């Protein structure tokens, strides 16, 4: 039986969130009562359950308990179900029944509890629907309420009104929405020309317990303020703002915006032409294409040059570079920040007639590009745009 040992840092959830009707809350603890928590019970749901057992005690006597279990709804699935059971206490035995919140499966719990020095042992049986789990869990330590609360405190990373975009990114939007409103919000984003980060669609145990999930969105920085205003007015939204994203300050330059804006909007053609001209010289390669993403505002440039790997074969290097411009702060920005990704290169036979098939066995996947030397591209871009670079030591522009 595989054991579950939940890292306390993962317990970012509130315990328990608002309980359903079938999970009536325990009465308030009487004076002198103490609340303790266990954050692991071995073997539940093949070791994949996220478990919290809350006990109310008078001295060493348990007077009430709540068992909160979150687990995969199906084997191998990222979809979660959860039950919260109020347990009756009869000496060393804890029993209760309830219904799982998502799939409405019947749940019965019968546990025995035994102190063993400074730790505790649990045994018994838990059934969810037709699935029955025998519980054998030893060496369990409990936490005080203060310790438990400290362990589950986290920052959702949402900044509603940052002073600038040095710690959050202008293209990265995060919205915290109540779980029962998330689907409608996601459907509304289909018309917004955005990209939703796939892993943020998963409703985690933390989200289930908090009653809200954080959805991460990438959008053209020029449209991020209007998207935020729309999101904040959407029913069920708890919070919305910017978050950490693509901008790495060590790969970002900053320069006055006036020359690169036309009637208040970024002149994409002019900016792409200027960037391409700098990179053509720095990479010693010919421009092949330039494409802007309407969803994210990201510019992807490709260049080609003869490969020096085996000159006699006449192979071709294709270099791909991504860049993303954005304002340096949310309101009334008069500067542009330009993030520049590390160039990546792939080599292929593009000669006429029969071609030599090539693969890079150092790549994780066939056709994956390899990061190549910057060739002074960041310095060249900073010089061309008369731009500032980020001083990591001073956390300021220089």
mmCIF file of C-alpha atoms in Angstrom:
data_model
loop_
_atom_site.group_PDB
_atom_site.id
_atom_site.type_symbol
_atom_site.label_atom_id
_atom_site.label_comp_id
_atom_site.label_asym_id
_atom_site.label_seq_id
_atom_site.Cartn_x
_atom_site.Cartn_y
_atom_site.Cartn_z
ATOM 1 C CA UNK A 1 0.000 0.000 0.000
ATOM 2 C CA UNK A 2 1.505 3.265 -1.110
ATOM 3 C CA UNK A 3 1.618 5.967 1.551
ATOM 4 C CA UNK A 4 0.495 9.529 1.140
ATOM 5 C CA UNK A 5 2.580 12.123 2.943
ATOM 6 C CA UNK A 6 1.188 15.479 2.031
ATOM 7 C CA UNK A 7 3.660 18.330 2.051
ATOM 8 C CA UNK A 8 2.218 21.045 4.261
ATOM 9 C CA UNK A 9 3.168 23.701 1.725
ATOM 10 C CA UNK A 10 0.552 22.204 -0.620
ATOM 11 C CA UNK A 11 -2.183 22.797 1.930
ATOM 12 C CA UNK A 12 -3.103 26.169 0.522
ATOM 13 C CA UNK A 13 -6.756 25.479 0.928
ATOM 14 C CA UNK A 14 -9.171 26.692 3.540
ATOM 15 C CA UNK A 15 -10.474 23.896 5.737
ATOM 16 C CA UNK A 16 -13.106 23.087 5.142
ATOM 17 C CA UNK A 17 -14.765 25.541 2.756
ATOM 18 C CA UNK A 18 -18.449 26.254 3.006
ATOM 19 C CA UNK A 19 -20.003 22.872 3.782
ATOM 20 C CA UNK A 20 -22.915 21.424 1.895
ATOM 21 C CA UNK A 21 -26.191 20.754 3.616
ATOM 22 C CA UNK A 22 -25.280 17.152 4.252
ATOM 23 C CA UNK A 23 -22.095 18.236 6.042
ATOM 24 C CA UNK A 24 -23.460 20.202 8.971
ATOM 25 C CA UNK A 25 -20.684 22.043 10.855
ATOM 26 C CA UNK A 26 -19.684 21.014 14.320
ATOM 27 C CA UNK A 27 -20.896 23.183 17.203
ATOM 28 C CA UNK A 28 -18.477 25.823 18.375
ATOM 29 C CA UNK A 29 -15.850 24.452 20.696
ATOM 30 C CA UNK A 30 -16.545 24.929 24.365
ATOM 31 C CA UNK A 31 -14.145 26.997 26.493
ATOM 32 C CA UNK A 32 -10.872 25.147 27.036
ATOM 33 C CA UNK A 33 -11.255 23.090 23.838
ATOM 34 C CA UNK A 34 -8.292 22.695 21.495
ATOM 35 C CA UNK A 35 -8.324 22.123 17.743
ATOM 36 C CA UNK A 36 -5.643 19.880 16.185
ATOM 37 C CA UNK A 37 -5.060 18.771 12.605
ATOM 38 C CA UNK A 38 -3.649 15.701 10.859
ATOM 39 C CA UNK A 39 -2.548 16.152 7.263
ATOM 40 C CA UNK A 40 -1.822 12.573 6.242
ATOM 41 C CA UNK A 41 -3.562 9.213 6.366
ATOM 42 C CA UNK A 42 -1.868 6.432 4.438
ATOM 43 C CA UNK A 43 -3.259 4.590 1.458
ATOM 44 C CA UNK A 44 -6.504 6.365 0.670
ATOM 45 C CA UNK A 45 -7.441 6.218 -3.027
ATOM 46 C CA UNK A 46 -4.249 4.293 -3.833
ATOM 47 C CA UNK A 47 -2.154 6.940 -2.129
ATOM 48 C CA UNK A 48 -3.564 9.797 -4.226
ATOM 49 C CA UNK A 49 -5.902 11.362 -1.675
ATOM 50 C CA UNK A 50 -5.365 14.783 -0.136
ATOM 51 C CA UNK A 51 -6.503 14.336 3.470
ATOM 52 C CA UNK A 52 -7.151 16.630 6.416
ATOM 53 C CA UNK A 53 -8.547 15.378 9.708
ATOM 54 C CA UNK A 54 -9.635 18.094 12.117
ATOM 55 C CA UNK A 55 -10.123 17.153 15.755
ATOM 56 C CA UNK A 56 -11.657 19.122 18.620
ATOM 57 C CA UNK A 57 -10.343 18.036 22.015
ATOM 58 C CA UNK A 58 -10.986 18.649 25.677
ATOM 59 C CA UNK A 59 -7.635 17.797 27.198
ATOM 60 C CA UNK A 60 -6.706 14.451 25.611
ATOM 61 C CA UNK A 61 -10.312 13.511 24.879
ATOM 62 C CA UNK A 62 -11.600 13.950 21.344
ATOM 63 C CA UNK A 63 -15.048 15.524 21.398
ATOM 64 C CA UNK A 64 -15.582 15.989 17.650
ATOM 65 C CA UNK A 65 -13.880 15.457 14.295
ATOM 66 C CA UNK A 66 -14.215 16.404 10.616
ATOM 67 C CA UNK A 67 -12.597 14.348 7.846
ATOM 68 C CA UNK A 68 -11.965 16.216 4.587
ATOM 69 C CA UNK A 69 -10.752 14.033 1.695
ATOM 70 C CA UNK A 70 -10.058 15.222 -1.872
ATOM 71 C CA UNK A 71 -9.164 12.620 -4.485
ATOM 72 C CA UNK A 72 -9.131 11.831 -8.251
ATOM 73 C CA UNK A 73 -12.686 11.219 -9.411
ATOM 74 C CA UNK A 74 -11.468 8.480 -11.759
ATOM 75 C CA UNK A 75 -8.206 6.588 -11.832
ATOM 76 C CA UNK A 76 -5.590 8.577 -13.720
ATOM 77 C CA UNK A 77 -7.885 11.597 -14.033
ATOM 78 C CA UNK A 78 -7.045 15.158 -13.009
ATOM 79 C CA UNK A 79 -10.714 15.787 -12.150
ATOM 80 C CA UNK A 80 -11.209 15.846 -8.395
ATOM 81 C CA UNK A 81 -14.060 14.858 -6.105
ATOM 82 C CA UNK A 82 -14.251 15.520 -2.384
ATOM 83 C CA UNK A 83 -16.193 14.611 0.697
ATOM 84 C CA UNK A 84 -16.391 16.273 4.095
ATOM 85 C CA UNK A 85 -17.738 14.067 6.877
ATOM 86 C CA UNK A 86 -18.599 15.066 10.415
ATOM 87 C CA UNK A 87 -17.520 12.131 12.585
ATOM 88 C CA UNK A 88 -19.180 10.948 15.749
ATOM 89 C CA UNK A 89 -16.748 10.050 18.544
ATOM 90 C CA UNK A 90 -17.183 6.966 20.677
ATOM 91 C CA UNK A 91 -14.032 6.445 22.693
ATOM 92 C CA UNK A 92 -11.296 5.592 20.180
ATOM 93 C CA UNK A 93 -13.744 5.116 17.293
ATOM 94 C CA UNK A 94 -14.683 7.807 14.764
ATOM 95 C CA UNK A 95 -17.655 7.121 12.479
ATOM 96 C CA UNK A 96 -19.725 9.059 10.009
ATOM 97 C CA UNK A 97 -21.444 9.082 6.635
ATOM 98 C CA UNK A 98 -21.955 11.664 3.923
ATOM 99 C CA UNK A 99 -22.025 12.072 0.147
ATOM 100 C CA UNK A 100 -19.232 13.099 -2.209
ATOM 101 C CA UNK A 101 -19.711 16.645 -3.412
ATOM 102 C CA UNK A 102 -19.213 16.233 -7.185
ATOM 103 C CA UNK A 103 -20.390 12.715 -8.022
ATOM 104 C CA UNK A 104 -22.897 12.320 -5.161
ATOM 105 C CA UNK A 105 -21.475 8.941 -4.128
ATOM 106 C CA UNK A 106 -22.362 7.557 -0.698
ATOM 107 C CA UNK A 107 -19.493 7.704 1.788
ATOM 108 C CA UNK A 108 -19.085 5.829 5.062
ATOM 109 C CA UNK A 109 -16.201 6.221 7.486
ATOM 110 C CA UNK A 110 -15.153 4.060 10.408
ATOM 111 C CA UNK A 111 -11.768 4.811 11.907
ATOM 112 C CA UNK A 112 -9.992 3.826 15.079
ATOM 113 C CA UNK A 113 -7.488 6.156 16.669
ATOM 114 C CA UNK A 114 -4.654 5.196 18.984
ATOM 115 C CA UNK A 115 -2.042 7.481 20.603
ATOM 116 C CA UNK A 116 1.489 6.061 20.394
ATOM 117 C CA UNK A 117 3.771 8.368 22.367
ATOM 118 C CA UNK A 118 4.005 11.635 20.489
ATOM 119 C CA UNK A 119 2.276 10.268 17.378
ATOM 120 C CA UNK A 120 -0.977 8.509 16.491
ATOM 121 C CA UNK A 121 -2.096 5.411 14.608
ATOM 122 C CA UNK A 122 -5.263 5.182 12.520
ATOM 123 C CA UNK A 123 -7.001 2.073 11.275
ATOM 124 C CA UNK A 124 -10.380 1.151 9.871
ATOM 125 C CA UNK A 125 -12.256 1.416 6.607
ATOM 126 C CA UNK A 126 -13.565 4.130 4.295
ATOM 127 C CA UNK A 127 -15.950 3.431 1.430
ATOM 128 C CA UNK A 128 -16.807 5.763 -1.424
ATOM 129 C CA UNK A 129 -19.466 4.333 -3.701
ATOM 130 C CA UNK A 130 -18.399 0.763 -4.449
ATOM 131 C CA UNK A 131 -14.742 1.388 -3.597
ATOM 132 C CA UNK A 132 -13.593 0.331 -0.140
ATOM 133 C CA UNK A 133 -10.225 1.307 1.358
ATOM 134 C CA UNK A 134 -8.726 -0.368 4.398
ATOM 135 C CA UNK A 135 -6.840 2.178 6.452
ATOM 136 C CA UNK A 136 -3.574 1.411 8.236
ATOM 137 C CA UNK A 137 -1.700 4.587 9.057
ATOM 138 C CA UNK A 138 1.085 4.905 11.615
ATOM 139 C CA UNK A 139 3.413 7.601 12.891
ATOM 140 C CA UNK A 140 1.013 10.522 12.360
ATOM 141 C CA UNK A 141 1.882 13.847 13.968
ATOM 142 C CA UNK A 142 -0.721 16.502 14.647
ATOM 143 C CA UNK A 143 -0.582 20.282 14.232
ATOM 144 C CA UNK A 144 -1.984 23.128 16.224
ATOM 145 C CA UNK A 145 -4.490 25.418 14.540
ATOM 146 C CA UNK A 146 -1.863 28.159 14.294
ATOM 147 C CA UNK A 147 0.658 25.800 12.693
ATOM 148 C CA UNK A 148 -1.932 24.526 10.256
ATOM 149 C CA UNK A 149 -3.036 28.029 9.268
ATOM 150 C CA UNK A 150 0.568 29.167 8.810
ATOM 151 C CA UNK A 151 1.263 26.186 6.535
ATOM 152 C CA UNK A 152 -1.689 26.866 4.258
ATOM 153 C CA UNK A 153 -1.154 30.609 3.804
ATOM 154 C CA UNK A 154 -0.232 31.402 0.200
ATOM 155 C CA UNK A 155 -0.254 34.265 -2.260
ATOM 156 C CA UNK A 156 -2.377 33.697 -5.374
ATOM 157 C CA UNK A 157 0.081 35.885 -7.319
ATOM 158 C CA UNK A 158 -2.580 38.332 -8.490
ATOM 159 C CA UNK A 159 -1.654 42.030 -8.506
ATOM 160 C CA UNK A 160 -4.734 44.159 -9.162
ATOM 161 C CA UNK A 161 -2.906 47.487 -9.475
ATOM 162 C CA UNK A 162 0.887 47.135 -9.764
ATOM 163 C CA UNK A 163 2.906 50.323 -9.950
ATOM 164 C CA UNK A 164 4.864 48.929 -12.913
ATOM 165 C CA UNK A 165 5.602 45.717 -14.787
ATOM 166 C CA UNK A 166 8.899 44.758 -13.193
ATOM 167 C CA UNK A 167 7.473 42.029 -10.950
ATOM 168 C CA UNK A 168 4.396 41.063 -12.962
ATOM 169 C CA UNK A 169 4.059 40.841 -16.755
ATOM 170 C CA UNK A 170 1.859 43.056 -18.945
ATOM 171 C CA UNK A 171 0.603 40.055 -20.956
ATOM 172 C CA UNK A 172 -0.137 37.742 -18.004
ATOM 173 C CA UNK A 173 -3.621 38.027 -16.500
ATOM 174 C CA UNK A 174 -4.889 35.900 -13.602
ATOM 175 C CA UNK A 175 -8.512 35.741 -12.550
ATOM 176 C CA UNK A 176 -9.809 34.058 -9.399
ATOM 177 C CA UNK A 177 -13.343 32.866 -9.987
ATOM 178 C CA UNK A 178 -15.842 30.841 -8.016
ATOM 179 C CA UNK A 179 -15.848 27.262 -9.224
ATOM 180 C CA UNK A 180 -19.520 27.246 -10.193
ATOM 181 C CA UNK A 181 -18.950 30.363 -12.355
ATOM 182 C CA UNK A 182 -15.705 29.238 -14.026
ATOM 183 C CA UNK A 183 -17.276 27.496 -17.046
ATOM 184 C CA UNK A 184 -19.328 30.534 -18.039
ATOM 185 C CA UNK A 185 -16.259 32.742 -17.697
ATOM 186 C CA UNK A 186 -14.180 30.407 -19.869
ATOM 187 C CA UNK A 187 -16.880 30.304 -22.531
ATOM 188 C CA UNK A 188 -16.918 34.097 -22.619
ATOM 189 C CA UNK A 189 -13.166 34.116 -23.326
ATOM 190 C CA UNK A 190 -13.730 32.371 -26.657
ATOM 191 C CA UNK A 191 -14.576 35.769 -28.142
ATOM 192 C CA UNK A 192 -11.657 37.664 -26.593
ATOM 193 C CA UNK A 193 -8.598 36.578 -28.646
ATOM 194 C CA UNK A 194 -6.660 35.274 -25.670
ATOM 195 C CA UNK A 195 -4.752 32.150 -24.682
ATOM 196 C CA UNK A 196 -5.730 30.276 -21.531
ATOM 197 C CA UNK A 197 -3.002 28.249 -19.830
ATOM 198 C CA UNK A 198 -4.158 24.649 -19.994
ATOM 199 C CA UNK A 199 -2.899 23.616 -16.553
ATOM 200 C CA UNK A 200 -4.951 26.379 -14.916
ATOM 201 C CA UNK A 201 -8.162 24.654 -16.038
ATOM 202 C CA UNK A 202 -7.614 21.872 -13.515
ATOM 203 C CA UNK A 203 -9.692 22.307 -10.380
ATOM 204 C CA UNK A 204 -7.228 21.354 -7.659
ATOM 205 C CA UNK A 205 -7.977 20.219 -4.136
ATOM 206 C CA UNK A 206 -6.881 23.646 -2.951
ATOM 207 C CA UNK A 207 -9.423 25.261 -5.280
ATOM 208 C CA UNK A 208 -12.180 22.899 -4.188
ATOM 209 C CA UNK A 209 -11.613 23.756 -0.552
ATOM 210 C CA UNK A 210 -11.363 27.473 -1.246
ATOM 211 C CA UNK A 211 -14.418 27.409 -3.516
ATOM 212 C CA UNK A 212 -12.556 29.295 -6.263
ATOM 213 C CA UNK A 213 -9.864 28.580 -8.840
ATOM 214 C CA UNK A 214 -7.256 30.802 -10.489
ATOM 215 C CA UNK A 215 -7.300 30.828 -14.292
ATOM 216 C CA UNK A 216 -4.206 32.150 -16.083
ATOM 217 C CA UNK A 217 -4.595 34.041 -19.351
ATOM 218 C CA UNK A 218 -2.138 35.459 -21.883
ATOM 219 C CA UNK A 219 -3.302 38.483 -23.865
ATOM 220 C CA UNK A 220 -1.798 41.208 -26.030
ATOM 221 C CA UNK A 221 -0.436 43.737 -23.468
ATOM 222 C CA UNK A 222 -2.245 46.563 -25.275
ATOM 223 C CA UNK A 223 -5.579 44.836 -24.549
ATOM 224 C CA UNK A 224 -4.858 43.662 -21.008
ATOM 225 C CA UNK A 225 -6.441 46.693 -19.223
ATOM 226 C CA UNK A 226 -9.728 46.325 -21.122
ATOM 227 C CA UNK A 227 -9.773 42.563 -20.534
ATOM 228 C CA UNK A 228 -9.205 43.107 -16.836
ATOM 229 C CA UNK A 229 -12.079 45.571 -16.640
ATOM 230 C CA UNK A 230 -14.347 43.018 -18.329
ATOM 231 C CA UNK A 231 -13.210 40.212 -16.027
ATOM 232 C CA UNK A 232 -13.720 42.244 -12.866
ATOM 233 C CA UNK A 233 -17.326 42.868 -13.903
ATOM 234 C CA UNK A 234 -17.982 39.172 -14.598
ATOM 235 C CA UNK A 235 -20.275 37.371 -12.129
ATOM 236 C CA UNK A 236 -18.432 35.043 -9.786
ATOM 237 C CA UNK A 237 -15.027 36.736 -10.118
ATOM 238 C CA UNK A 238 -13.329 37.113 -6.743
ATOM 239 C CA UNK A 239 -10.163 38.894 -7.930
ATOM 240 C CA UNK A 240 -8.398 39.749 -11.173
ATOM 241 C CA UNK A 241 -5.074 41.328 -12.031
ATOM 242 C CA UNK A 242 -1.665 40.830 -13.540
ATOM 243 C CA UNK A 243 0.651 37.987 -12.584
ATOM 244 C CA UNK A 244 4.107 36.613 -13.344
ATOM 245 C CA UNK A 245 4.504 35.746 -17.007
ATOM 246 C CA UNK A 246 6.904 35.844 -19.896
ATOM 247 C CA UNK A 247 8.906 38.949 -18.999
ATOM 248 C CA UNK A 248 12.302 38.066 -17.545
ATOM 249 C CA UNK A 249 13.834 41.379 -16.561
ATOM 250 C CA UNK A 250 17.357 40.231 -17.468
ATOM 251 C CA UNK A 251 16.125 39.755 -21.045
ATOM 252 C CA UNK A 252 14.087 42.963 -21.212
ATOM 253 C CA UNK A 253 14.993 46.427 -22.460
ATOM 254 C CA UNK A 254 13.097 49.703 -21.906
ATOM 255 C CA UNK A 255 12.917 52.735 -24.208
ATOM 256 C CA UNK A 256 10.701 55.803 -24.924
ATOM 257 C CA UNK A 257 7.480 54.862 -26.679
ATOM 258 C CA UNK A 258 6.650 57.991 -28.705
ATOM 259 C CA UNK A 259 8.610 57.005 -31.825
ATOM 260 C CA UNK A 260 6.989 53.566 -31.947
ATOM 261 C CA UNK A 261 3.351 54.515 -31.489
ATOM 262 C CA UNK A 262 0.921 55.707 -34.126
ATOM 263 C CA UNK A 263 -2.248 57.375 -32.823
ATOM 264 C CA UNK A 264 -1.663 55.831 -29.432
ATOM 265 C CA UNK A 265 -1.181 52.276 -30.721
ATOM 266 C CA UNK A 266 2.003 50.305 -31.251
ATOM 267 C CA UNK A 267 3.260 50.495 -34.840
ATOM 268 C CA UNK A 268 3.924 46.786 -35.248
ATOM 269 C CA UNK A 269 5.410 46.966 -38.754
ATOM 270 C CA UNK A 270 7.915 49.649 -37.803
ATOM 271 C CA UNK A 271 8.967 47.837 -34.648
ATOM 272 C CA UNK A 272 9.313 44.451 -36.378
ATOM 273 C CA UNK A 273 11.404 45.997 -39.160
ATOM 274 C CA UNK A 274 13.740 47.638 -36.647
ATOM 275 C CA UNK A 275 14.169 44.472 -34.584
ATOM 276 C CA UNK A 276 14.723 42.350 -37.692
ATOM 277 C CA UNK A 277 17.401 44.732 -38.971
ATOM 278 C CA UNK A 278 19.349 44.504 -35.705
ATOM 279 C CA UNK A 279 19.121 40.704 -35.550
ATOM 280 C CA UNK A 280 20.090 40.282 -39.205
ATOM 281 C CA UNK A 281 23.457 41.813 -38.413
ATOM 282 C CA UNK A 282 23.917 40.240 -34.979
ATOM 283 C CA UNK A 283 23.056 36.722 -36.150
ATOM 284 C CA UNK A 284 24.612 37.102 -39.607
ATOM 285 C CA UNK A 285 21.443 35.622 -41.077
ATOM 286 C CA UNK A 286 18.784 36.646 -43.602
ATOM 287 C CA UNK A 287 15.209 37.426 -42.461
ATOM 288 C CA UNK A 288 12.729 34.746 -43.543
ATOM 289 C CA UNK A 289 9.466 35.688 -41.828
ATOM 290 C CA UNK A 290 7.868 37.908 -39.206
ATOM 291 C CA UNK A 291 4.557 37.044 -37.585
ATOM 292 C CA UNK A 292 2.560 38.755 -34.853
ATOM 293 C CA UNK A 293 0.150 36.846 -32.626
ATOM 294 C CA UNK A 294 -3.233 38.547 -32.449
ATOM 295 C CA UNK A 295 -3.917 36.723 -29.182
ATOM 296 C CA UNK A 296 -0.761 37.505 -27.222
ATOM 297 C CA UNK A 297 0.927 40.327 -29.141
ATOM 298 C CA UNK A 298 4.088 38.214 -29.421
ATOM 299 C CA UNK A 299 6.357 38.665 -32.436
ATOM 300 C CA UNK A 300 8.047 35.599 -33.924
ATOM 301 C CA UNK A 301 10.932 36.214 -36.328
ATOM 302 C CA UNK A 302 12.772 33.564 -38.339
ATOM 303 C CA UNK A 303 16.155 33.873 -40.015
ATOM 304 C CA UNK A 304 18.190 31.559 -42.218
ATOM 305 C CA UNK A 305 21.912 31.162 -42.795
ATOM 306 C CA UNK A 306 24.295 28.529 -44.154
ATOM 307 C CA UNK A 307 25.250 25.985 -41.520
ATOM 308 C CA UNK A 308 28.947 25.713 -40.682
ATOM 309 C CA UNK A 309 28.506 22.187 -39.295
ATOM 310 C CA UNK A 310 29.477 20.411 -42.528
ATOM 311 C CA UNK A 311 29.918 23.121 -45.170
ATOM 312 C CA UNK A 312 30.209 20.626 -48.044
ATOM 313 C CA UNK A 313 26.623 19.452 -47.445
ATOM 314 C CA UNK A 314 25.133 22.923 -47.850
ATOM 315 C CA UNK A 315 22.898 22.593 -44.787
ATOM 316 C CA UNK A 316 20.735 25.480 -43.538
ATOM 317 C CA UNK A 317 20.322 26.869 -40.033
ATOM 318 C CA UNK A 318 16.879 28.266 -39.217
ATOM 319 C CA UNK A 319 16.935 30.617 -36.245
ATOM 320 C CA UNK A 320 13.741 31.493 -34.421
ATOM 321 C CA UNK A 321 13.467 34.505 -32.136
ATOM 322 C CA UNK A 322 10.464 35.665 -30.132
ATOM 323 C CA UNK A 323 9.890 39.137 -28.743
ATOM 324 C CA UNK A 324 7.052 40.751 -26.829
ATOM 325 C CA UNK A 325 6.582 44.503 -26.435
ATOM 326 C CA UNK A 326 4.444 45.987 -23.696
ATOM 327 C CA UNK A 327 4.027 49.154 -21.619
ATOM 328 C CA UNK A 328 6.304 49.597 -18.624
ATOM 329 C CA UNK A 329 3.364 50.286 -16.285
ATOM 330 C CA UNK A 330 -0.413 49.888 -16.375
ATOM 331 C CA UNK A 331 -1.457 53.536 -16.579
ATOM 332 C CA UNK A 332 -0.233 56.370 -18.797
ATOM 333 C CA UNK A 333 2.936 54.594 -19.834
ATOM 334 C CA UNK A 334 5.366 56.599 -21.946
ATOM 335 C CA UNK A 335 7.921 53.796 -22.274
ATOM 336 C CA UNK A 336 7.927 50.416 -23.970
ATOM 337 C CA UNK A 337 9.445 47.316 -22.464
ATOM 338 C CA UNK A 338 10.657 44.739 -24.991
ATOM 339 C CA UNK A 339 11.207 41.172 -23.834
ATOM 340 C CA UNK A 340 13.492 39.179 -26.071
ATOM 341 C CA UNK A 341 13.638 35.369 -25.957
ATOM 342 C CA UNK A 342 16.844 33.421 -26.398
ATOM 343 C CA UNK A 343 17.323 32.560 -30.076
ATOM 344 C CA UNK A 344 16.873 28.901 -30.977
ATOM 345 C CA UNK A 345 18.239 27.146 -34.015
ATOM 346 C CA UNK A 346 17.481 24.025 -35.993
ATOM 347 C CA UNK A 347 19.479 22.610 -38.875
ATOM 348 C CA UNK A 348 18.033 20.942 -41.956
ATOM 349 C CA UNK A 349 18.912 19.960 -45.491
ATOM 350 C CA UNK A 350 17.027 22.377 -47.733
ATOM 351 C CA UNK A 351 18.974 21.681 -50.925
ATOM 352 C CA UNK A 352 17.225 20.894 -54.211
ATOM 353 C CA UNK A 353 16.607 17.246 -54.991
ATOM 354 C CA UNK A 354 16.959 14.370 -52.482
ATOM 355 C CA UNK A 355 17.572 15.654 -48.961
ATOM 356 C CA UNK A 356 19.403 14.232 -45.988
ATOM 357 C CA UNK A 357 17.121 13.567 -43.031
ATOM 358 C CA UNK A 358 18.535 15.009 -39.813
ATOM 359 C CA UNK A 359 17.562 14.654 -36.176
ATOM 360 C CA UNK A 360 19.103 16.007 -33.006
ATOM 361 C CA UNK A 361 19.439 13.164 -30.495
ATOM 362 C CA UNK A 362 20.051 15.699 -27.721
ATOM 363 C CA UNK A 363 16.546 17.088 -28.106
ATOM 364 C CA UNK A 364 13.633 15.731 -26.100
ATOM 365 C CA UNK A 365 11.470 15.583 -29.225
ATOM 366 C CA UNK A 366 12.236 15.285 -32.909
ATOM 367 C CA UNK A 367 12.426 18.675 -34.519
ATOM 368 C CA UNK A 368 12.964 20.567 -31.272
ATOM 369 C CA UNK A 369 15.121 23.651 -31.682
ATOM 370 C CA UNK A 370 18.244 24.200 -29.630
ATOM 371 C CA UNK A 371 19.055 27.404 -27.817
ATOM 372 C CA UNK A 372 21.871 29.159 -29.554
ATOM 373 C CA UNK A 373 24.302 31.857 -28.492
ATOM 374 C CA UNK A 374 22.789 35.333 -28.221
ATOM 375 C CA UNK A 375 25.632 36.714 -30.332
ATOM 376 C CA UNK A 376 25.277 40.011 -28.476
ATOM 377 C CA UNK A 377 21.687 40.441 -29.646
ATOM 378 C CA UNK A 378 20.424 42.002 -26.404
ATOM 379 C CA UNK A 379 23.262 44.521 -26.370
ATOM 380 C CA UNK A 380 22.683 45.297 -30.049
ATOM 381 C CA UNK A 381 18.970 45.841 -29.502
ATOM 382 C CA UNK A 382 19.599 48.057 -26.470
ATOM 383 C CA UNK A 383 22.001 50.169 -28.547
ATOM 384 C CA UNK A 384 19.605 50.470 -31.494
ATOM 385 C CA UNK A 385 16.655 51.530 -29.340
ATOM 386 C CA UNK A 386 18.748 53.691 -26.978
ATOM 387 C CA UNK A 387 17.269 51.510 -24.268
ATOM 388 C CA UNK A 388 17.846 50.833 -20.605
ATOM 389 C CA UNK A 389 18.774 47.437 -19.195
ATOM 390 C CA UNK A 390 17.675 46.024 -15.828
ATOM 391 C CA UNK A 391 20.157 46.160 -12.941
ATOM 392 C CA UNK A 392 19.506 42.944 -11.019
ATOM 393 C CA UNK A 393 21.596 43.999 -8.015
ATOM 394 C CA UNK A 394 19.811 47.341 -7.588
ATOM 395 C CA UNK A 395 16.400 46.176 -8.886
ATOM 396 C CA UNK A 396 16.221 49.285 -11.067
ATOM 397 C CA UNK A 397 16.677 50.388 -14.669
ATOM 398 C CA UNK A 398 20.130 51.547 -15.626
#
